[in-house]
């Protein structure tokens, strides 16, 4: 049998010079997706990846079938009450996408909880994404919202993967599309109170949402009006409304500073009012709550406080303290209802919910509080869909690494939970067959790094198990424990699955994030390597059976980690990886560059930042070493991390690795019609996961379920 020969990218020298440092880059030409030579190279890489892994097709098919067979393909979500309707989503066996529905709400009648596939009396289909996606290889929604009077539906469609959407409005009384005037919009949209106007965002050439527009439904887009234009290139924006639909809201934010503007939804042509002018380094979120505003802000505390202000507030001087974060807590957001408010926070490294009772006799309007309690060692909890403010029963969503996603009604008066739905897992799933735990690795500087582990019940740290380690570690995004049907295919093959909660994420509060950004970014990478070392040294994973996976900024983490410790990992998967970080952050014309300077620093202006980024950027630091097997996956239409980055990185790793291509291949796989999130349909997504995990599983000799050791 002929051994496949890896593609060899042509070397065309491109010179980059900054701060007296001259860099010759032989692969920078792999940038223009319209260039036939670039497309030919990506095609050759895809062919090579398929050829090298051809013998894994049975394993890929097995993993796909395991995912499919455990999934209840015909299902529906928990119906949610809003006005005169119950709203819910359906899925059907064989269909890639969901179907959005509603049914009449009868006063005094209980919530409809039909069996999957059965009919609901009076059901109306709002949007069938399968019909919308017909004829397209990719489909995604960027907005889906119903007008306050429940007569109109606005939704935004992307069929390329470039996250630029076409806006559509449907009259739900006639089931007819009544507006297709607006294209090329960003995420999100919101109706005015009367449903006559629609507010949406537009993105600039760097894919930054920089404008909010007002569109009168049924008119030409040429008549649309700019409501706000953001000239500070560090700031993003989004649009929304209050829970009671009384207020339209524009949220603006950089990585360190924010500002909120609100407008009476009954006066859509009026001027938005600034709640508090932006102050450098101060972030705040606003929740209208009747006659006042509730505000989570970091003006006085790194981990944020809760304040209140009059509904007509225009300055932070009007904020009055309501609740301060205690040690080990990080306030993240507030949701207001008629009888309570619910604070979302992090507490001791996990997510938490705190209920604040309303008390009109208090100046703040609140008195008394309690936290929701759960008895698992690692988990994630948050509010579900609660569109109505006049309720004392809240939808709460809970999951862990062994408990499937579970939706409860929580009675804030009796403090009792009522189970509404637990994600079905077919095939006799038994959570007692798996165990989860919290482990702590010790970083190079002595910092303790938390890890969440799940593994087959009864497994002992005897140094024999295969393991997969993953992390993210940027933007204060937390990698919280979650349940995964797909992950069961790894656990059944004896894997120990670990999430490293490295610095740069938000798991342990704002300081945890600050210690993994800017001039402290390397902590993210060394934390990950220390977590890998801990898995091996503690016996949870065999020395030669550890694989790793990360996506986007987590792909940067993977690239940096294998430069630091190339022999620690048997194989890695870097998905849409930000591996040529310095080149990207040096070019303000590229998407997201300027808004990222507060995360990474500005290497254009600061030679110190330039030198620091150059010292860790994966592409810059590939060297002669016995690298692990590498799979890099990307999408041609990704607007966040260009395919160029993994294409260049793979070429350089392949050029420098001393490992044999037969045992430790270096592969690049590009989806030619997809975006940052990969393939869009659920079956396509499952096949993509099966392809990627088959590669990792094979590398550690765990293809068979009876070969755990």
XYZ file of C-alpha atoms in Angstrom:
709
model
C 0.000 0.000 0.000
C 1.361 3.427 -0.974
C 2.010 5.759 1.953
C 0.261 9.119 1.412
C 2.667 11.992 0.859
C 1.857 15.204 2.777
C 1.343 18.365 0.728
C 4.245 20.761 0.750
C 3.162 24.382 0.708
C 5.122 26.565 -1.652
C 7.380 29.050 0.115
C 6.963 32.658 -1.013
C 8.843 35.082 1.159
C 6.892 37.937 2.741
C 8.801 40.367 4.939
C 7.356 41.922 8.080
C 9.224 44.584 10.032
C 8.209 46.126 13.351
C 10.306 47.777 16.065
C 13.487 46.886 14.199
C 12.604 43.188 14.050
C 12.583 41.746 10.523
C 10.613 38.524 10.017
C 10.507 36.580 6.762
C 7.291 34.562 6.525
C 7.257 31.921 3.765
C 3.571 31.031 4.151
C 1.784 34.381 4.494
C 0.615 34.024 0.888
C -1.927 31.440 2.123
C -4.430 34.213 2.855
C -6.530 34.948 -0.228
C -9.401 32.465 -0.392
C -10.106 33.554 -3.968
C -6.589 32.567 -5.090
C -6.738 29.279 -7.065
C -3.346 28.266 -5.667
C -4.595 28.699 -2.092
C -7.752 26.707 -2.804
C -5.688 24.003 -4.486
C -3.454 23.742 -1.434
C -6.428 23.472 0.934
C -7.911 20.817 -1.326
C -4.643 18.878 -1.295
C -4.568 19.070 2.507
C -8.123 17.729 2.693
C -7.237 14.880 0.347
C -4.173 14.029 2.434
C -6.162 14.063 5.679
C -8.718 11.697 4.162
C -6.036 9.381 2.788
C -4.090 9.183 6.055
C -7.231 8.435 8.077
C -9.052 6.247 5.557
C -8.741 3.214 7.822
C -10.591 5.138 10.553
C -13.849 5.229 8.600
C -15.370 2.299 10.568
C -14.455 4.004 13.852
C -15.883 7.324 12.654
C -19.094 5.607 11.647
C -19.255 3.789 14.991
C -18.888 7.028 16.975
C -21.458 8.791 14.796
C -23.954 5.973 15.286
C -23.323 5.993 19.025
C -24.137 9.713 19.173
C -27.198 9.301 16.982
C -28.530 6.245 18.809
C -28.283 7.971 22.198
C -30.099 11.085 20.972
C -33.874 11.364 21.008
C -34.039 12.694 17.480
C -37.733 13.579 17.596
C -38.134 15.810 20.622
C -39.431 19.154 21.841
C -38.312 21.740 24.359
C -40.210 22.763 27.479
C -43.008 25.140 26.406
C -42.516 28.662 27.755
C -45.422 30.993 28.511
C -45.420 34.413 26.880
C -48.615 36.425 26.547
C -51.395 34.350 24.976
C -49.048 31.623 23.721
C -46.800 28.743 24.705
C -43.540 28.865 22.720
C -41.314 25.829 22.094
C -38.952 24.151 19.613
C -39.327 20.784 17.940
C -36.807 18.461 16.335
C -37.614 15.562 14.022
C -35.701 12.419 13.171
C -33.795 12.948 9.935
C -34.003 16.751 10.086
C -30.859 18.801 10.597
C -32.465 21.840 12.215
C -35.160 22.757 14.715
C -38.710 23.916 14.062
C -39.991 26.864 16.125
C -43.630 26.548 17.214
C -46.281 27.985 19.472
C -49.687 26.913 20.777
C -52.546 28.884 22.362
C -52.369 29.451 26.098
C -55.681 28.810 27.841
C -56.231 30.597 31.139
C -56.120 28.154 34.027
C -54.875 25.276 31.869
C -51.528 23.669 32.760
C -48.401 23.849 30.655
C -48.742 21.451 27.689
C -46.173 18.651 27.987
C -46.921 16.414 24.997
C -44.938 13.344 24.083
C -42.292 14.021 21.412
C -43.837 13.807 17.964
C -47.409 14.161 19.195
C -49.609 17.068 18.217
C -50.435 20.088 20.343
C -53.890 21.538 19.878
C -53.789 24.750 17.865
C -50.056 24.460 17.125
C -48.619 27.040 14.736
C -45.228 26.647 13.067
C -43.366 29.944 13.297
C -40.189 28.967 11.463
C -38.996 25.689 9.979
C -35.243 26.085 9.661
C -35.064 22.934 7.543
C -37.181 24.620 4.872
C -35.109 27.798 5.160
C -31.885 25.784 4.799
C -33.022 23.819 1.759
C -30.499 24.103 -1.059
C -27.740 25.404 1.216
C -24.758 23.550 2.693
C -24.730 25.881 5.690
C -27.491 27.547 7.687
C -27.536 29.577 10.896
C -29.873 32.028 12.598
C -28.497 35.288 13.939
C -31.787 36.531 15.394
C -35.224 35.153 16.229
C -37.687 37.435 17.995
C -41.456 37.890 18.232
C -43.028 41.344 18.459
C -44.577 42.334 21.822
C -48.088 41.947 20.364
C -47.128 38.440 19.109
C -48.183 39.304 15.542
C -44.781 39.395 13.851
C -41.630 37.290 13.755
C -38.230 38.712 12.815
C -35.358 36.384 12.028
C -31.910 36.681 10.447
C -30.352 34.041 8.169
C -26.746 33.184 7.228
C -26.174 30.575 4.491
C -22.420 31.079 4.033
C -20.937 30.898 7.517
C -19.571 34.452 7.424
C -21.927 35.647 10.195
C -23.532 38.332 8.043
C -27.273 37.888 8.023
C -30.325 38.616 5.884
C -33.200 40.000 7.968
C -36.732 38.722 7.363
C -40.101 39.629 8.910
C -43.118 37.313 8.857
C -46.726 38.196 9.673
C -47.753 35.369 11.985
C -51.443 35.994 11.354
C -51.113 35.280 7.627
C -47.897 33.195 7.659
C -46.543 35.488 4.926
C -43.121 37.131 4.662
C -43.797 40.865 4.653
C -40.267 42.304 4.669
C -36.978 41.220 3.061
C -35.497 44.686 2.644
C -32.520 44.484 4.994
C -29.381 42.407 4.355
C -25.824 42.262 5.707
C -26.755 42.721 9.368
C -25.075 41.567 12.574
C -26.465 39.455 15.392
C -29.730 40.324 17.118
C -32.727 42.547 16.479
C -35.607 43.922 18.537
C -39.109 45.262 17.833
C -40.599 48.484 19.121
C -43.582 48.075 21.443
C -46.093 48.374 18.583
C -44.123 46.055 16.283
C -43.882 48.713 13.574
C -40.144 49.303 13.895
C -37.212 46.927 14.023
C -33.784 47.804 15.419
C -30.719 45.937 14.144
C -26.919 46.224 13.962
C -24.536 46.501 11.043
C -20.904 45.378 11.042
C -17.969 47.229 9.509
C -15.260 45.780 7.266
C -13.518 44.307 10.322
C -16.756 42.517 11.347
C -17.308 44.841 14.325
C -20.942 45.725 15.087
C -20.596 49.496 14.915
C -24.048 50.841 14.036
C -27.617 50.447 15.293
C -30.292 51.155 12.681
C -34.063 51.637 12.881
C -36.174 50.075 10.134
C -39.889 50.627 9.620
C -41.355 47.256 8.682
C -42.595 47.183 5.100
C -40.483 50.098 3.861
C -37.282 50.275 1.838
C -33.965 49.857 3.645
C -32.856 53.119 2.043
C -35.223 54.878 4.440
C -33.631 53.302 7.520
C -32.178 55.615 10.154
C -28.887 55.286 12.049
C -29.711 55.391 15.745
C -26.150 55.125 17.036
C -22.734 54.843 15.422
C -19.754 53.813 17.542
C -16.502 55.417 16.409
C -14.278 53.926 19.108
C -12.925 50.828 17.366
C -12.502 48.998 20.678
C -16.269 48.846 21.220
C -18.870 46.311 20.109
C -22.604 46.774 20.437
C -25.836 44.826 20.632
C -29.566 45.530 20.869
C -32.259 44.116 23.131
C -35.283 44.915 25.257
C -36.385 44.677 28.863
C -38.359 41.669 30.079
C -41.568 43.725 30.232
C -40.941 45.117 26.698
C -41.133 48.688 28.054
C -37.540 49.556 27.196
C -35.310 49.210 24.153
C -31.638 48.832 25.030
C -28.275 49.282 23.318
C -25.303 47.705 25.044
C -21.818 48.922 24.107
C -18.612 47.434 25.403
C -14.894 46.996 24.957
C -12.901 44.382 26.867
C -12.697 46.738 29.877
C -15.362 49.452 29.547
C -19.096 49.520 28.845
C -22.062 51.830 28.362
C -25.818 51.239 28.173
C -28.446 53.352 26.409
C -32.204 52.903 26.819
C -35.346 54.209 25.127
C -39.045 53.958 25.895
C -40.215 51.207 23.507
C -43.454 53.133 22.945
C -41.417 56.012 21.495
C -39.244 54.233 18.898
C -38.317 57.404 16.997
C -37.082 59.101 20.172
C -33.511 59.500 21.394
C -31.782 56.785 23.403
C -30.665 57.947 26.862
C -27.261 57.066 28.320
C -27.712 55.434 31.739
C -24.177 56.405 32.772
C -21.475 57.788 30.470
C -18.626 55.374 29.875
C -15.660 55.591 32.212
C -12.432 53.870 31.261
C -12.154 50.560 33.104
C -15.745 50.542 34.410
C -18.113 47.840 33.157
C -21.809 47.765 33.985
C -24.993 45.936 32.963
C -28.499 47.323 33.392
C -31.795 45.574 34.133
C -34.989 47.676 34.227
C -37.058 46.663 37.261
C -40.318 48.595 37.381
C -39.610 52.073 38.726
C -35.858 51.557 39.027
C -32.792 50.123 37.373
C -30.702 47.293 38.778
C -27.032 47.607 37.867
C -24.167 45.126 38.162
C -20.926 47.126 38.003
C -17.229 46.979 38.845
C -16.738 50.655 39.719
C -15.820 49.838 43.325
C -14.921 46.137 43.315
C -12.958 43.973 40.894
C -15.591 41.228 41.190
C -18.517 43.660 40.826
C -21.340 44.862 43.053
C -25.095 45.243 42.671
C -26.623 48.721 42.780
C -29.964 50.365 42.067
C -30.836 53.710 40.523
C -33.957 55.640 39.491
C -35.442 54.518 36.191
C -34.512 57.896 34.673
C -30.866 57.760 35.829
C -28.266 59.449 33.640
C -25.168 59.221 35.846
C -23.268 56.725 37.983
C -23.576 59.291 40.787
C -27.186 58.107 41.126
C -26.228 54.481 41.785
C -27.040 53.287 45.300
C -25.430 50.146 46.781
C -27.650 47.090 47.117
C -25.304 44.091 47.524
C -21.530 43.629 47.545
C -19.715 40.533 46.336
C -18.136 38.510 49.120
C -14.767 36.769 48.958
C -14.853 34.006 46.348
C -17.815 35.556 44.498
C -18.070 37.277 41.119
C -21.360 39.010 40.215
C -22.228 38.519 36.540
C -25.784 39.670 35.870
C -29.221 40.397 37.307
C -32.734 39.448 36.131
C -35.722 41.316 37.559
C -39.243 39.977 38.081
C -42.271 41.458 39.832
C -41.673 39.611 43.113
C -37.930 38.869 43.048
C -34.673 39.551 41.284
C -32.201 36.776 40.504
C -28.473 37.431 40.628
C -26.249 35.242 38.452
C -22.805 34.862 39.969
C -19.764 32.674 40.305
C -19.099 31.252 43.740
C -16.093 29.127 44.697
C -15.359 28.424 41.038
C -18.891 27.349 40.056
C -21.977 29.103 38.709
C -24.697 30.061 41.191
C -28.088 31.782 41.459
C -29.140 34.091 44.312
C -32.779 35.124 44.774
C -33.428 38.611 46.173
C -36.928 39.189 47.572
C -38.683 42.467 46.802
C -39.646 44.689 49.727
C -41.318 47.997 48.781
C -40.623 49.284 52.284
C -36.885 49.335 51.693
C -35.188 52.192 49.791
C -33.558 49.665 47.463
C -36.837 47.800 46.988
C -35.298 44.518 48.196
C -34.700 42.689 51.466
C -33.686 39.101 52.160
C -31.964 36.644 49.876
C -31.176 32.971 49.435
C -28.994 30.864 47.135
C -30.150 27.815 45.197
C -28.328 24.734 46.464
C -27.116 21.668 44.546
C -25.290 18.607 45.811
C -22.924 17.643 42.981
C -19.193 18.457 43.182
C -19.016 20.164 39.774
C -21.933 21.537 37.745
C -23.383 24.487 35.847
C -26.651 26.251 36.654
C -28.423 29.263 35.209
C -31.789 30.794 34.528
C -33.697 29.357 31.593
C -36.203 31.181 29.417
C -38.367 33.415 31.629
C -39.983 36.062 29.398
C -42.730 37.122 31.811
C -42.061 39.299 34.843
C -45.312 38.509 36.687
C -44.310 35.073 37.935
C -43.113 33.457 41.146
C -42.019 30.303 39.344
C -38.755 30.501 37.428
C -37.261 28.154 34.870
C -33.831 26.990 36.039
C -31.445 24.866 33.948
C -28.933 22.528 35.617
C -26.377 20.074 34.260
C -23.149 18.408 35.270
C -20.659 16.042 33.694
C -22.912 13.093 34.638
C -26.376 14.709 34.852
C -27.995 15.544 31.495
C -29.334 19.058 30.994
C -32.318 19.380 33.320
C -35.054 22.027 33.294
C -36.831 22.810 36.561
C -39.569 25.133 37.698
C -38.324 26.785 40.880
C -40.936 28.272 43.207
C -39.318 31.314 44.818
C -41.878 31.279 47.661
C -41.799 27.604 48.698
C -38.191 27.206 47.457
C -39.119 23.899 45.850
C -37.984 22.487 42.514
C -40.320 20.725 40.095
C -38.743 18.681 37.312
C -40.036 19.694 33.885
C -37.673 17.848 31.568
C -34.339 16.073 31.623
C -32.473 15.638 28.359
C -33.259 12.098 27.196
C -30.252 9.827 26.701
C -31.311 6.644 24.950
C -29.703 3.247 25.250
C -30.068 2.846 28.992
C -27.825 5.666 30.189
C -27.094 5.280 33.898
C -25.306 8.227 35.562
C -24.017 5.944 38.319
C -21.773 4.300 35.722
C -19.670 7.471 35.684
C -17.981 9.586 38.321
C -16.998 13.254 38.381
C -14.595 15.077 40.641
C -12.654 18.270 41.194
C -8.867 18.008 40.990
C -6.248 20.717 41.527
C -3.030 21.033 39.573
C -0.125 23.133 40.827
C 1.161 25.667 38.309
C 4.808 26.594 37.877
C 4.355 29.674 40.102
C 2.582 27.675 42.821
C -0.969 28.696 41.853
C -3.572 25.953 42.283
C -5.498 25.369 39.039
C -8.912 23.662 39.281
C -9.847 20.821 36.952
C -13.168 19.041 36.375
C -12.883 15.317 35.624
C -15.344 12.641 34.518
C -14.493 8.971 33.991
C -16.002 5.468 34.165
C -17.151 4.543 37.659
C -14.614 2.470 39.511
C -11.649 3.719 37.503
C -8.582 4.129 39.679
C -5.591 6.435 39.120
C -3.383 3.500 38.151
C -1.556 5.126 35.237
C -3.259 3.121 32.478
C -6.169 5.212 31.177
C -6.387 7.234 27.975
C -7.280 10.851 28.645
C -8.475 13.983 26.876
C -7.640 17.406 28.314
C -9.365 20.563 27.106
C -9.418 24.245 28.079
C -10.094 27.726 26.713
C -8.570 30.370 28.978
C -9.327 33.751 27.377
C -11.765 36.695 27.524
C -12.948 35.731 31.043
C -14.987 32.960 29.402
C -15.457 30.079 31.822
C -15.287 26.449 30.692
C -17.968 25.186 33.032
C -18.767 21.482 33.508
C -21.456 20.290 31.098
C -23.135 17.107 29.946
C -22.339 15.694 26.509
C -23.980 12.773 24.746
C -21.029 12.619 22.354
C -18.536 12.401 25.220
C -20.063 9.077 26.300
C -18.291 7.527 23.304
C -14.980 8.486 24.908
C -15.965 7.383 28.398
C -17.124 3.997 27.107
C -13.626 3.567 25.689
C -12.104 4.182 29.090
C -11.184 7.845 28.724
C -10.667 10.218 31.605
C -12.069 13.522 30.303
C -10.702 16.653 31.971
C -11.455 20.364 31.708
C -8.615 22.571 32.950
C -9.945 25.869 34.320
C -6.803 27.801 33.454
C -6.082 31.466 34.090
C -7.471 33.777 31.430
C -10.919 32.280 31.978
C -13.363 33.583 34.559
C -13.850 30.534 36.754
C -12.290 32.044 39.889
C -13.241 35.682 39.366
C -11.871 38.731 37.633
C -8.350 38.365 39.032
C -8.202 34.859 37.529
C -8.881 36.442 34.148
C -6.428 39.295 34.672
C -3.682 36.796 35.502
C -4.104 35.213 32.058
C -4.145 38.204 29.698
C -1.819 40.906 28.364
C 1.651 40.548 29.930
C 0.470 37.553 31.994
C -0.872 35.548 29.051
C 1.752 32.823 29.345
C 0.112 31.703 32.600
C -2.716 30.282 30.478
C -0.326 27.994 28.633
C 1.796 26.930 31.592
C -1.379 26.232 33.614
C -2.490 23.879 30.844
C 0.836 22.054 30.748
C 0.774 21.789 34.557
C -2.738 20.334 34.318
C -1.482 17.772 31.808
C 1.415 16.933 34.113
C -0.994 16.500 37.021
C -3.162 14.031 35.103
C -0.133 11.891 34.345
C 1.707 12.254 37.651
C -1.429 11.561 39.699
C -2.047 8.402 37.678
C -5.330 9.433 36.100
C -3.881 9.201 32.580
C -1.143 7.009 31.137
C 2.060 8.813 30.195
C 1.695 8.038 26.482
C -2.114 8.173 26.245
C -2.939 11.854 26.779
C -4.553 13.873 23.983
C -5.688 17.496 24.043
C -8.293 19.611 22.301
C -9.130 23.307 22.136
C -10.838 25.725 19.775
C -10.341 29.349 18.699
C -8.388 30.986 21.556
C -8.320 27.460 22.974
C -6.560 26.489 19.741
C -3.923 29.115 20.507
C -3.574 27.365 23.860
C -3.040 24.001 22.131
C -0.414 25.452 19.800
C 1.462 27.136 22.639
C 1.279 24.024 24.832
C 2.855 21.701 22.280
C 5.661 24.194 21.747
C 6.286 24.184 25.507
C 5.867 20.429 26.021
C 5.746 18.623 22.665
C 6.243 15.149 24.142
C 3.601 15.482 26.876
C 0.766 14.847 24.398
C 0.255 11.880 22.076
C -2.069 13.860 19.794
C -3.885 17.202 19.721
C -6.854 18.715 17.930
C -6.759 22.482 17.377
C -10.124 23.726 16.070
C -10.293 27.067 14.206
C -7.084 27.880 16.100
C -5.771 31.397 16.708
C -2.206 30.185 16.148
C -0.756 33.121 14.196
C -1.775 35.607 16.849
C 1.009 38.141 16.381
C 0.496 38.530 12.623
C -3.230 39.052 13.152
C -2.942 41.510 16.034
C -0.418 43.544 14.022
C -2.971 44.176 11.257
C -5.822 46.523 12.272
C -7.552 45.930 8.934
C -8.297 42.324 9.911
C -11.494 41.368 11.743
C -11.393 41.833 15.509
C -7.822 43.143 15.729
C -8.415 46.553 17.334
C -11.054 45.254 19.750
C -8.546 42.583 20.811
C -5.780 44.987 21.871
C -7.222 45.197 25.400
C -6.915 41.406 25.643
C -3.457 40.848 24.159
C -1.888 44.311 24.021
C -1.044 46.471 21.012
C 2.154 45.182 19.393
C 2.006 47.907 16.748
C 2.507 50.666 19.292
C 4.414 48.885 22.059
C 7.694 47.053 21.372
C 7.378 45.281 24.723
C 4.007 43.823 23.739
C 5.442 42.863 20.355
C 8.339 40.987 21.946
C 6.086 39.274 24.504
C 3.551 38.104 21.919
C 6.324 36.923 19.639
C 7.680 34.829 22.504
C 4.478 32.747 22.762
C 2.552 32.994 19.459
C 2.463 29.349 18.287
C 3.406 29.979 14.653
C 6.394 32.100 15.670
C 7.721 29.452 18.069
C 7.501 26.172 16.187
C 10.903 24.492 16.499
C 12.632 21.221 15.771
C 10.964 18.758 18.148
C 9.139 15.441 18.361
C 5.683 16.987 18.053
C 2.553 14.955 18.761
C 0.119 13.987 16.030
C -1.724 17.167 15.051
C -5.185 17.712 13.597
C -6.077 21.310 12.763
C -9.611 22.031 11.580
C -10.868 25.259 10.057
C -13.540 26.766 7.820
C -13.021 28.743 4.642
C -15.597 31.402 5.575
C -14.594 31.870 9.211
C -14.650 35.618 9.915
C -13.129 35.367 13.394
C -10.017 33.246 12.845
C -9.047 33.087 9.184
C -8.231 29.672 7.708
C -4.833 31.200 6.943
C -3.644 30.735 10.513
C -3.967 26.936 10.785
C -2.841 26.531 7.152
C 0.429 28.350 7.871
C 0.881 26.652 11.237
C 0.400 23.138 9.867
C 2.950 23.822 7.128
C 5.497 24.977 9.696
C 4.851 22.172 12.211
C 5.111 19.569 9.473
C 8.377 21.149 8.352
C 9.878 21.017 11.867
C 8.563 17.896 13.551
C 10.994 15.036 14.012
C 8.138 12.576 14.569
C 7.353 10.179 11.749
C 4.323 11.071 9.596
C 3.004 7.514 9.750
C 2.805 7.422 13.567
C 2.223 11.109 14.271
C 0.758 12.753 11.180
C 0.160 16.502 10.942
C -3.193 17.156 9.270
C -5.267 20.135 8.138
C -8.965 19.730 7.410
C -10.912 22.680 5.975
C -14.690 22.907 5.682
C -15.234 24.733 2.412
C -18.742 26.003 3.323
C -18.873 26.766 7.049
C -17.983 29.385 9.647
C -16.285 29.677 13.013
C -18.519 27.024 14.571
C -17.947 24.446 11.837
C -20.787 22.607 10.147
C -24.278 23.782 11.010
C -26.739 20.869 10.828
C -26.834 18.525 13.810
C -26.115 15.352 11.803
C -23.257 17.087 9.991
C -21.973 18.342 13.332
C -22.066 14.821 14.801
C -20.117 13.500 11.816
C -17.555 16.253 12.270
C -17.110 15.339 15.949
C -16.842 11.654 15.020
C -14.135 12.443 12.441
C -12.097 14.479 14.920
C -12.443 12.155 17.893
C -11.730 9.042 15.830
C -8.340 10.578 15.054
C -7.608 11.181 18.753
C -9.021 7.845 19.930
C -6.940 5.932 17.401
C -3.762 7.698 18.462
C -4.056 6.285 21.996
C -5.183 2.822 20.938
C -8.673 3.090 22.401
C -10.792 2.361 19.335
C -12.363 -0.719 20.882
C -14.629 -0.423 23.903
C -12.990 -3.507 25.408
C -9.450 -2.076 25.103
C -9.642 0.410 27.972
C -6.213 -0.564 29.220
